[in-house]
Amino acid sequence: MKVSIIGTTGYGGVELLRILNQHPVFQIHSIHSTRGEIPIWEEYPHLYGILNERIQVIDFDQIGEESDLVFLATPSGVSRKLVKELANKDVKIIDLSGDHRLQNSLDYSQWYKLEPAEDVVVDQAVYGLSEWNEHDIESASLIANPGCYATAALLGLGPVAKEELIEPDTIIIDGKSGTSGAGKSLTKGSLYAEVNENFKIYKVNEHQHTPEIEQQLRSWNKHTKPITFSTHLLPITRGIMTTIYARLKTNWSTEQLLELYRETYNKHPFIRIRPLGNFPAVKEVAGSNYCDIGLHVDERTGRVTIVSVIDNLMKGAAGQAVQNANILYGLDQTSGLDFMPLYP
Amino acid sequence: MKVSIIGTTGYGGVELLRILNQHPVFQIHSIHSTRGEIPIWEEYPHLYGILNERIQVIDFDQIGEESDLVFLATPSGVSRKLVKELANKDVKIIDLSGDHRLQNSLDYSQWYKLEPAEDVVVDQAVYGLSEWNEHDIESASLIANPGCYATAALLGLGPVAKEELIEPDTIIIDGKSGTSGAGKSLTKGSLYAEVNENFKIYKVNEHQHTPEIEQQLRSWNKHTKPITFSTHLLPITRGIMTTIYARLKTNWSTEQLLELYRETYNKHPFIRIRPLGNFPAVKEVAGSNYCDIGLHVDERTGRVTIVSVIDNLMKGAAGQAVQNANILYGLDQTSGLDFMPLYP
Amino acid sequence: MKVSIIGTTGYGGVELLRILNQHPVFQIHSIHSTRGEIPIWEEYPHLYGILNERIQVIDFDQIGEESDLVFLATPSGVSRKLVKELANKDVKIIDLSGDHRLQNSLDYSQWYKLEPAEDVVVDQAVYGLSEWNEHDIESASLIANPGCYATAALLGLGPVAKEELIEPDTIIIDGKSGTSGAGKSLTKGSLYAEVNENFKIYKVNEHQHTPEIEQQLRSWNKHTKPITFSTHLLPITRGIMTTIYARLKTNWSTEQLLELYRETYNKHPFIRIRPLGNFPAVKEVAGSNYCDIGLHVDERTGRVTIVSVIDNLMKGAAGQAVQNANILYGLDQTSGLDFMPLYP
Amino acid sequence: MKVSIIGTTGYGGVELLRILNQHPVFQIHSIHSTRGEIPIWEEYPHLYGILNERIQVIDFDQIGEESDLVFLATPSGVSRKLVKELANKDVKIIDLSGDHRLQNSLDYSQWYKLEPAEDVVVDQAVYGLSEWNEHDIESASLIANPGCYATAALLGLGPVAKEELIEPDTIIIDGKSGTSGAGKSLTKGSLYAEVNENFKIYKVNEHQHTPEIEQQLRSWNKHTKPITFSTHLLPITRGIMTTIYARLKTNWSTEQLLELYRETYNKHPFIRIRPLGNFPAVKEVAGSNYCDIGLHVDERTGRVTIVSVIDNLMKGAAGQAVQNANILYGLDQTSGLDFMPLYP
């Protein structure tokens, strides 16, 4: 199975290389970027002697003829154009950007401040939240890979949202992400001296993953109300934690909720529900495709606190993309994804 | 004015040294610790050639006779005993621990899992939230210096809580702290390799600053309900951010709330209300006694998001302690505290 | 092939678990520690649901009967005792400590300040510098796995030392290591707040890897003189760099030396010689078993600067240990060790 | 005394603001940058409410008329041009760049790869190594402030170099610097995700501070030979350590050398010679103008290891610049510079 990657030199792209280079079925056929036709190791010296591929310019015809599957590790606003070019080619597409996630193009315009993809394209895109959308992913031709924050938040909220155990207007998601999520673009805010020993909130009530989370919540519970969602920048490279707060409709104990979570995710190898009293830390999933979840019900307030962590480049991007590719081709979901967390 | 410090070798204690060594009025008379009678620079080489004091054993009689003011930079559970020993001496006391903050001793027992101080001692203690309790601090003999998280949360909540603008059962405080807050005790969780590139939640719904925050909120608004308060460990040394969520009772705009905050803190030199659209980052107060606050009202949800940051060793501990000492002795609040943030 | 690990809860031990859990031939049969009989995930939550092994007390008879190979991830001073207990058992041993590396027991006493292992045991130990001692490793029963600094320094120096291209009294090795090298012992110097934003030199002219490096240098060139070797603590978790300086005997160009290095390490899959003008950074080998080397000859001074980097827990400890196990059992050296560096 | 700063928005410039804002004699009169005419706090929010200055365009006439002293915190290649424009104005100039440090313009061209300043300008420039050049600084009109690495290395080497105690062809300087030294320019190599958990060597045998160090060494000892000088990037914001190696001509003990250092720097308040067995770490001078030095003679090799640390933005840039301004105007050297290190 031959795959191409467009946007290889970003952090999501190079994480795809790490996974696919050892994947038992998918084979890296070509890598593309606008960075120039250089060997990939010149951009990423850690690949020296391991991956000798040259970056190629993007030739849609060639990709269409030679590859079975294309990963778009390109920014929002770019993927949309690439998908159009690849529309009539015989390739399946997994898009890591936000361009095809929102069914309502007005949401896209408003939150992304970019021109949306055409409705006809978005309509055939399948939202690739692997654990909750497996059936549709199996037969998709275009997969909109979820956002990193959205993945952590939705996997954490899924069971209580779907079972309608929480009051729909009380959901607050406090998100924290490592800086690799911001990609490699050269901005003052991504400089070491600005991020190091620092912690910032950003895009207050304006983060573009908000409508994506709300859309999925609505698919679970049509009474969903607007959520409060905050995002903060952690002085680490990899990792996302979402700390989620909501008021329970009825008295469930912590142990009862944990049991619900264990049942819900029983067949899903990448979700680990922590035992009572145990909460995950972001480093405990670093380099792996796991999403770890812990929770606690506070009887004083009637609220549940749910904590979910992922590696934003893995389960939050490249890892989930390959997981979706595995589903798409009927492989075991863990194929090529059996990385243990790198600890310490 | 002669001051003694007990518990000098902890991070709070050594920060007191940094401040007091250049204070125009207070003079470090003696420093005490159970670490042994060594020159302080052997424990803290950065003080070599600057501060030649020797650590002394604790002699309560001598302290009582020679010093005017004692700072207790000792852990909760220890300060209580020291205060008893100093009770009949002619010294004023500023206690940085949690031992004398909670008026209800049952709260202390429950949240600290320690034996409480005697009610008669706690009753005369004044809660040293400088900006809100100035009058009582002026005439105190024992000041209970606020907790680091509590300081950030309360300064952020004060104006809306006191004006009763928020629904009292909707307050959620998501706190994040640097590791110096955990002190110098040798625990696995404070090791570099465990904290670095990591981010953890801890004491979920069990943090001992919860009743302290609720007690002060009740003093502003008797309808206060139990809050949800979460604490996370940041991979930085200094800094606390609290991200605070609450639902507004009525429609206030972001600009109106900012105006309220500016007015409330108008005369308070260490509170900086950020302009519309601007939010503080923890490094922007590092090494200083500032508390910076930004906020935003989300019209979609009717909730306000308030962000407050402090340096946990300064405004969250030693800095506020000296600010309280300044108030106590009728000095300008900023005496010896005019440190600019160290950036980058 | 059944393996046991003693000292599982240290960072070297848990890295062995990461490797061996996916090794195609070696199977983790039992793990041992003095930490208590708990599931390993209680000590290392990142293993939750992946590795369900319980830590066991050390039962030498059982280990001897059931296991083929034992890894000792125990501190220097402890391994020596364990090896004695295992002496008459039918197991091969790979010792990650310094106890069996130094042929001269006086060197051990002087540099380690500990009682040395018996000469008769040390005499049968083989020094496990995989790339340079493959032949002896193949038939060893006790392998003394090299020190982390020693590995980086010796792989960097090997070609010029063996070819006697450098003046033997001019070797200076400036080493820098991440903190995981110091292990999990609770010392002030390993606290986050002490290591973070800091950089220290330690054990100046006293590091215990000095005689180990000199011993191997002497095996290459009997004219070897005492070296200068410095060690510094980096505020990172994983990674060692040694910057090595020596004066060349004759005029070799950078390109000629690089050619010598490429030839020397031609058959060795874990050594990557960087091209002219390119130097390795520690993160470019993180999580992998690679040792990357770059070098430059300065015509102004006649000195060569050699830079070598490894992941101290992999090629500097557990990775090389498994590499040696592979050699010992005639497997491909890369079996179970094909980790790509985790970047960024 | 009115001062202007050109290049205020770089890290050196903003550190000048931190110092000068509280300086007892110098008063910030105007700040200039090409960043645009915005309030300085928009670029540096930590200054909000503290420093309300607006950044101004550079008007040489106005600066010449209104200011007594100008600090150029501009890059090499730029300062040269500004000095020419200010040549006939009645202002003293302290240039933090490398443009006026090298007496031999060929050295400048070769190492900086830039066009050199005119010889006539360089000839009147005084090299501002405060502790060694006080006499010339007092009467200078143009001070070439030393490079950060050069400062650390020269203060460490000064006593043994001047006394000619070391063999002149054996000097090796292994330098390590925090990233603020690279400034705020947007390059891939300064991104958080590239620097974090990493450690790199750069400009191997090509660093532009090499000729500056050699020039000063020659002024102490005309037999000076080319040095080996390496520079590495530390994953910290502030701090430089140089680890210096040289062979002693004759047998001096560690204690004898320490005594020489103590005598040499006796009258110099910013140099702290650590006692026997004690070595400085970079964080122990953070935020201060200190240079701390430790050393050890290894009898096995006849070499001395000298360790010197500074805060690269303070003693390595803005701090030394103000120290030189103090000397220039006959003030106490420590005026406005009595910052204690910020620890932890």
PDB file of N, CA, C and O in Angstrom, chain A residues 27-75:
ATOM      1  N   GLN A  27       3.553   1.964   2.936  1.00  0.00           N
ATOM      2  CA  GLN A  27       4.938   2.214   2.552  1.00  0.00           C
ATOM      3  C   GLN A  27       5.051   3.647   2.049  1.00  0.00           C
ATOM      4  O   GLN A  27       4.251   4.078   1.205  1.00  0.00           O
ATOM      5  N   ILE A  28       6.005   4.372   2.584  1.00  0.00           N
ATOM      6  CA  ILE A  28       6.180   5.762   2.155  1.00  0.00           C
ATOM      7  C   ILE A  28       6.646   5.780   0.706  1.00  0.00           C
ATOM      8  O   ILE A  28       7.767   5.358   0.393  1.00  0.00           O
ATOM      9  N   HIS A  29       5.801   6.252  -0.173  1.00  0.00           N
ATOM     10  CA  HIS A  29       6.152   6.244  -1.594  1.00  0.00           C
ATOM     11  C   HIS A  29       6.755   7.579  -2.022  1.00  0.00           C
ATOM     12  O   HIS A  29       7.711   7.634  -2.792  1.00  0.00           O
ATOM     13  N   SER A  30       6.175   8.659  -1.533  1.00  0.00           N
ATOM     14  CA  SER A  30       6.733   9.969  -1.897  1.00  0.00           C
ATOM     15  C   SER A  30       6.382  10.980  -0.826  1.00  0.00           C
ATOM     16  O   SER A  30       5.335  10.894  -0.189  1.00  0.00           O
ATOM     17  N   ILE A  31       7.274  11.933  -0.632  1.00  0.00           N
ATOM     18  CA  ILE A  31       7.036  12.987   0.346  1.00  0.00           C
ATOM     19  C   ILE A  31       7.155  14.324  -0.361  1.00  0.00           C
ATOM     20  O   ILE A  31       7.997  14.508  -1.243  1.00  0.00           O
ATOM     21  N   HIS A  32       6.307  15.246   0.026  1.00  0.00           N
ATOM     22  CA  HIS A  32       6.193  16.501  -0.702  1.00  0.00           C
ATOM     23  C   HIS A  32       6.153  17.672   0.265  1.00  0.00           C
ATOM     24  O   HIS A  32       5.629  17.570   1.368  1.00  0.00           O
ATOM     25  N   SER A  33       6.677  18.765  -0.214  1.00  0.00           N
ATOM     26  CA  SER A  33       6.681  19.979   0.594  1.00  0.00           C
ATOM     27  C   SER A  33       7.057  21.122  -0.321  1.00  0.00           C
ATOM     28  O   SER A  33       7.589  20.918  -1.420  1.00  0.00           O
ATOM     29  N   THR A  34       6.758  22.321   0.130  1.00  0.00           N
ATOM     30  CA  THR A  34       7.196  23.485  -0.639  1.00  0.00           C
ATOM     31  C   THR A  34       8.574  23.958  -0.175  1.00  0.00           C
ATOM     32  O   THR A  34       9.054  24.991  -0.603  1.00  0.00           O
ATOM     33  N   ARG A  35       9.189  23.182   0.710  1.00  0.00           N
ATOM     34  CA  ARG A  35      10.475  23.571   1.302  1.00  0.00           C
ATOM     35  C   ARG A  35      11.632  23.476   0.311  1.00  0.00           C
ATOM     36  O   ARG A  35      12.712  24.003   0.549  1.00  0.00           O
ATOM     37  N   GLY A  36      11.434  22.771  -0.789  1.00  0.00           N
ATOM     38  CA  GLY A  36      12.513  22.622  -1.755  1.00  0.00           C
ATOM     39  C   GLY A  36      12.923  21.173  -1.887  1.00  0.00           C
ATOM     40  O   GLY A  36      12.706  20.369  -0.989  1.00  0.00           O
ATOM     41  N   GLU A  37      13.528  20.851  -3.030  1.00  0.00           N
ATOM     42  CA  GLU A  37      13.866  19.458  -3.304  1.00  0.00           C
ATOM     43  C   GLU A  37      15.196  19.071  -2.663  1.00  0.00           C
ATOM     44  O   GLU A  37      16.230  18.979  -3.336  1.00  0.00           O
ATOM     45  N   ILE A  38      15.153  18.859  -1.393  1.00  0.00           N
ATOM     46  CA  ILE A  38      16.342  18.453  -0.648  1.00  0.00           C
ATOM     47  C   ILE A  38      16.063  17.111   0.009  1.00  0.00           C
ATOM     48  O   ILE A  38      14.916  16.705   0.163  1.00  0.00           O
ATOM     49  N   PRO A  39      17.135  16.393   0.380  1.00  0.00           N
ATOM     50  CA  PRO A  39      16.895  15.169   1.157  1.00  0.00           C
ATOM     51  C   PRO A  39      16.223  15.563   2.473  1.00  0.00           C
ATOM     52  O   PRO A  39      16.563  16.591   3.059  1.00  0.00           O
ATOM     53  N   ILE A  40      15.311  14.747   2.942  1.00  0.00           N
ATOM     54  CA  ILE A  40      14.567  15.086   4.153  1.00  0.00           C
ATOM     55  C   ILE A  40      15.503  15.261   5.347  1.00  0.00           C
ATOM     56  O   ILE A  40      15.252  16.056   6.251  1.00  0.00           O
ATOM     57  N   TRP A  41      16.641  14.552   5.356  1.00  0.00           N
ATOM     58  CA  TRP A  41      17.522  14.664   6.526  1.00  0.00           C
ATOM     59  C   TRP A  41      18.167  16.051   6.621  1.00  0.00           C
ATOM     60  O   TRP A  41      18.614  16.437   7.707  1.00  0.00           O
ATOM     61  N   GLU A  42      18.225  16.782   5.526  1.00  0.00           N
ATOM     62  CA  GLU A  42      18.794  18.138   5.640  1.00  0.00           C
ATOM     63  C   GLU A  42      17.874  19.023   6.482  1.00  0.00           C
ATOM     64  O   GLU A  42      18.337  19.916   7.185  1.00  0.00           O
ATOM     65  N   GLU A  43      16.575  18.779   6.394  1.00  0.00           N
ATOM     66  CA  GLU A  43      15.626  19.523   7.229  1.00  0.00           C
ATOM     67  C   GLU A  43      15.540  18.899   8.620  1.00  0.00           C
ATOM     68  O   GLU A  43      15.389  19.604   9.613  1.00  0.00           O
ATOM     69  N   TYR A  44      15.667  17.588   8.673  1.00  0.00           N
ATOM     70  CA  TYR A  44      15.553  16.846   9.937  1.00  0.00           C
ATOM     71  C   TYR A  44      16.747  15.903  10.096  1.00  0.00           C
ATOM     72  O   TYR A  44      16.658  14.726   9.742  1.00  0.00           O
ATOM     73  N   PRO A  45      17.845  16.416  10.630  1.00  0.00           N
ATOM     74  CA  PRO A  45      19.064  15.596  10.723  1.00  0.00           C
ATOM     75  C   PRO A  45      18.895  14.304  11.518  1.00  0.00           C
ATOM     76  O   PRO A  45      19.691  13.393  11.371  1.00  0.00           O
ATOM     77  N   HIS A  46      17.849  14.228  12.362  1.00  0.00           N
ATOM     78  CA  HIS A  46      17.689  12.974  13.113  1.00  0.00           C
ATOM     79  C   HIS A  46      17.326  11.809  12.188  1.00  0.00           C
ATOM     80  O   HIS A  46      17.406  10.651  12.599  1.00  0.00           O
ATOM     81  N   LEU A  47      16.946  12.109  10.960  1.00  0.00           N
ATOM     82  CA  LEU A  47      16.606  11.055   9.994  1.00  0.00           C
ATOM     83  C   LEU A  47      17.801  10.615   9.157  1.00  0.00           C
ATOM     84  O   LEU A  47      17.686   9.711   8.322  1.00  0.00           O
ATOM     85  N   TYR A  48      18.942  11.246   9.377  1.00  0.00           N
ATOM     86  CA  TYR A  48      20.147  10.943   8.594  1.00  0.00           C
ATOM     87  C   TYR A  48      20.460   9.443   8.654  1.00  0.00           C
ATOM     88  O   TYR A  48      20.577   8.860   9.736  1.00  0.00           O
ATOM     89  N   GLY A  49      20.588   8.847   7.500  1.00  0.00           N
ATOM     90  CA  GLY A  49      20.940   7.427   7.442  1.00  0.00           C
ATOM     91  C   GLY A  49      19.745   6.511   7.652  1.00  0.00           C
ATOM     92  O   GLY A  49      19.855   5.300   7.507  1.00  0.00           O
ATOM     93  N   ILE A  50      18.613   7.059   8.062  1.00  0.00           N
ATOM     94  CA  ILE A  50      17.423   6.229   8.287  1.00  0.00           C
ATOM     95  C   ILE A  50      16.464   6.355   7.105  1.00  0.00           C
ATOM     96  O   ILE A  50      15.974   5.374   6.577  1.00  0.00           O
ATOM     97  N   LEU A  51      16.258   7.602   6.717  1.00  0.00           N
ATOM     98  CA  LEU A  51      15.287   7.883   5.664  1.00  0.00           C
ATOM     99  C   LEU A  51      15.991   8.729   4.615  1.00  0.00           C
ATOM    100  O   LEU A  51      16.337   9.871   4.874  1.00  0.00           O
ATOM    101  N   ASN A  52      16.186   8.163   3.465  1.00  0.00           N
ATOM    102  CA  ASN A  52      16.968   8.879   2.470  1.00  0.00           C
ATOM    103  C   ASN A  52      16.120   9.557   1.407  1.00  0.00           C
ATOM    104  O   ASN A  52      16.622  10.030   0.392  1.00  0.00           O
ATOM    105  N   GLU A  53      14.798   9.590   1.650  1.00  0.00           N
ATOM    106  CA  GLU A  53      13.875  10.202   0.702  1.00  0.00           C
ATOM    107  C   GLU A  53      14.255  11.656   0.398  1.00  0.00           C
ATOM    108  O   GLU A  53      14.695  12.384   1.270  1.00  0.00           O
ATOM    109  N   ARG A  54      14.001  12.051  -0.809  1.00  0.00           N
ATOM    110  CA  ARG A  54      14.083  13.452  -1.193  1.00  0.00           C
ATOM    111  C   ARG A  54      12.703  14.063  -1.159  1.00  0.00           C
ATOM    112  O   ARG A  54      11.728  13.415  -1.565  1.00  0.00           O
ATOM    113  N   ILE A  55      12.636  15.280  -0.702  1.00  0.00           N
ATOM    114  CA  ILE A  55      11.375  16.005  -0.793  1.00  0.00           C
ATOM    115  C   ILE A  55      11.107  16.316  -2.259  1.00  0.00           C
ATOM    116  O   ILE A  55      12.015  16.728  -2.991  1.00  0.00           O
ATOM    117  N   GLN A  56       9.862  16.095  -2.689  1.00  0.00           N
ATOM    118  CA  GLN A  56       9.522  16.371  -4.081  1.00  0.00           C
ATOM    119  C   GLN A  56       8.512  17.510  -4.174  1.00  0.00           C
ATOM    120  O   GLN A  56       7.782  17.784  -3.228  1.00  0.00           O
ATOM    121  N   VAL A  57       8.481  18.166  -5.308  1.00  0.00           N
ATOM    122  CA  VAL A  57       7.411  19.116  -5.553  1.00  0.00           C
ATOM    123  C   VAL A  57       6.116  18.325  -5.696  1.00  0.00           C
ATOM    124  O   VAL A  57       6.131  17.118  -5.895  1.00  0.00           O
ATOM    125  N   ILE A  58       5.025  19.010  -5.578  1.00  0.00           N
ATOM    126  CA  ILE A  58       3.727  18.326  -5.580  1.00  0.00           C
ATOM    127  C   ILE A  58       3.243  18.142  -7.013  1.00  0.00           C
ATOM    128  O   ILE A  58       2.936  19.109  -7.705  1.00  0.00           O
ATOM    129  N   ASP A  59       3.219  16.894  -7.470  1.00  0.00           N
ATOM    130  CA  ASP A  59       2.714  16.573  -8.805  1.00  0.00           C
ATOM    131  C   ASP A  59       1.454  15.738  -8.612  1.00  0.00           C
ATOM    132  O   ASP A  59       1.516  14.535  -8.337  1.00  0.00           O
ATOM    133  N   PHE A  60       0.302  16.396  -8.751  1.00  0.00           N
ATOM    134  CA  PHE A  60      -0.959  15.724  -8.422  1.00  0.00           C
ATOM    135  C   PHE A  60      -1.208  14.497  -9.295  1.00  0.00           C
ATOM    136  O   PHE A  60      -1.710  13.478  -8.823  1.00  0.00           O
ATOM    137  N   ASP A  61      -0.842  14.606 -10.563  1.00  0.00           N
ATOM    138  CA  ASP A  61      -1.061  13.475 -11.456  1.00  0.00           C
ATOM    139  C   ASP A  61      -0.263  12.261 -11.015  1.00  0.00           C
ATOM    140  O   ASP A  61      -0.787  11.152 -10.914  1.00  0.00           O
ATOM    141  N   GLN A  62       0.985  12.515 -10.722  1.00  0.00           N
ATOM    142  CA  GLN A  62       1.854  11.417 -10.311  1.00  0.00           C
ATOM    143  C   GLN A  62       1.351  10.775  -9.024  1.00  0.00           C
ATOM    144  O   GLN A  62       1.286   9.555  -8.893  1.00  0.00           O
ATOM    145  N   ILE A  63       1.004  11.625  -8.064  1.00  0.00           N
ATOM    146  CA  ILE A  63       0.482  11.112  -6.794  1.00  0.00           C
ATOM    147  C   ILE A  63      -0.764  10.270  -7.050  1.00  0.00           C
ATOM    148  O   ILE A  63      -0.921   9.167  -6.521  1.00  0.00           O
ATOM    149  N   GLY A  64      -1.642  10.811  -7.883  1.00  0.00           N
ATOM    150  CA  GLY A  64      -2.873  10.083  -8.174  1.00  0.00           C
ATOM    151  C   GLY A  64      -2.623   8.741  -8.818  1.00  0.00           C
ATOM    152  O   GLY A  64      -3.325   7.758  -8.545  1.00  0.00           O
ATOM    153  N   GLU A  65      -1.618   8.683  -9.669  1.00  0.00           N
ATOM    154  CA  GLU A  65      -1.346   7.429 -10.366  1.00  0.00           C
ATOM    155  C   GLU A  65      -0.612   6.415  -9.512  1.00  0.00           C
ATOM    156  O   GLU A  65      -0.862   5.227  -9.563  1.00  0.00           O
ATOM    157  N   GLU A  66       0.309   6.914  -8.697  1.00  0.00           N
ATOM    158  CA  GLU A  66       1.216   5.985  -8.020  1.00  0.00           C
ATOM    159  C   GLU A  66       0.808   5.628  -6.602  1.00  0.00           C
ATOM    160  O   GLU A  66       1.195   4.584  -6.088  1.00  0.00           O
ATOM    161  N   SER A  67       0.057   6.520  -5.944  1.00  0.00           N
ATOM    162  CA  SER A  67      -0.229   6.281  -4.518  1.00  0.00           C
ATOM    163  C   SER A  67      -1.670   5.862  -4.288  1.00  0.00           C
ATOM    164  O   SER A  67      -2.571   6.227  -5.033  1.00  0.00           O
ATOM    165  N   ASP A  68      -1.858   5.095  -3.204  1.00  0.00           N
ATOM    166  CA  ASP A  68      -3.202   4.676  -2.815  1.00  0.00           C
ATOM    167  C   ASP A  68      -3.822   5.650  -1.826  1.00  0.00           C
ATOM    168  O   ASP A  68      -5.034   5.796  -1.768  1.00  0.00           O
ATOM    169  N   LEU A  69      -2.964   6.269  -1.043  1.00  0.00           N
ATOM    170  CA  LEU A  69      -3.444   7.061   0.072  1.00  0.00           C
ATOM    171  C   LEU A  69      -2.547   8.293   0.232  1.00  0.00           C
ATOM    172  O   LEU A  69      -1.324   8.193   0.107  1.00  0.00           O
ATOM    173  N   VAL A  70      -3.174   9.436   0.483  1.00  0.00           N
ATOM    174  CA  VAL A  70      -2.399  10.667   0.677  1.00  0.00           C
ATOM    175  C   VAL A  70      -2.726  11.265   2.043  1.00  0.00           C
ATOM    176  O   VAL A  70      -3.898  11.411   2.398  1.00  0.00           O
ATOM    177  N   PHE A  71      -1.709  11.564   2.795  1.00  0.00           N
ATOM    178  CA  PHE A  71      -1.869  12.320   4.038  1.00  0.00           C
ATOM    179  C   PHE A  71      -1.565  13.790   3.751  1.00  0.00           C
ATOM    180  O   PHE A  71      -0.497  14.113   3.233  1.00  0.00           O
ATOM    181  N   LEU A  72      -2.497  14.645   4.126  1.00  0.00           N
ATOM    182  CA  LEU A  72      -2.256  16.082   3.995  1.00  0.00           C
ATOM    183  C   LEU A  72      -1.900  16.637   5.371  1.00  0.00           C
ATOM    184  O   LEU A  72      -2.761  16.803   6.242  1.00  0.00           O
ATOM    185  N   ALA A  73      -0.619  16.904   5.572  1.00  0.00           N
ATOM    186  CA  ALA A  73      -0.163  17.488   6.841  1.00  0.00           C
ATOM    187  C   ALA A  73       0.090  18.971   6.614  1.00  0.00           C
ATOM    188  O   ALA A  73       1.096  19.528   7.035  1.00  0.00           O
ATOM    189  N   THR A  74      -0.843  19.580   5.958  1.00  0.00           N
ATOM    190  CA  THR A  74      -0.737  20.980   5.548  1.00  0.00           C
ATOM    191  C   THR A  74      -1.660  21.848   6.393  1.00  0.00           C
ATOM    192  O   THR A  74      -2.594  21.346   7.014  1.00  0.00           O
ATOM    193  N   PRO A  75      -1.412  23.156   6.439  1.00  0.00           N
ATOM    194  CA  PRO A  75      -2.221  24.019   7.301  1.00  0.00           C
ATOM    195  C   PRO A  75      -3.651  24.163   6.793  1.00  0.00           C
ATOM    196  O   PRO A  75      -3.928  23.955   5.609  1.00  0.00           O
TER     197      PRO A  75
END
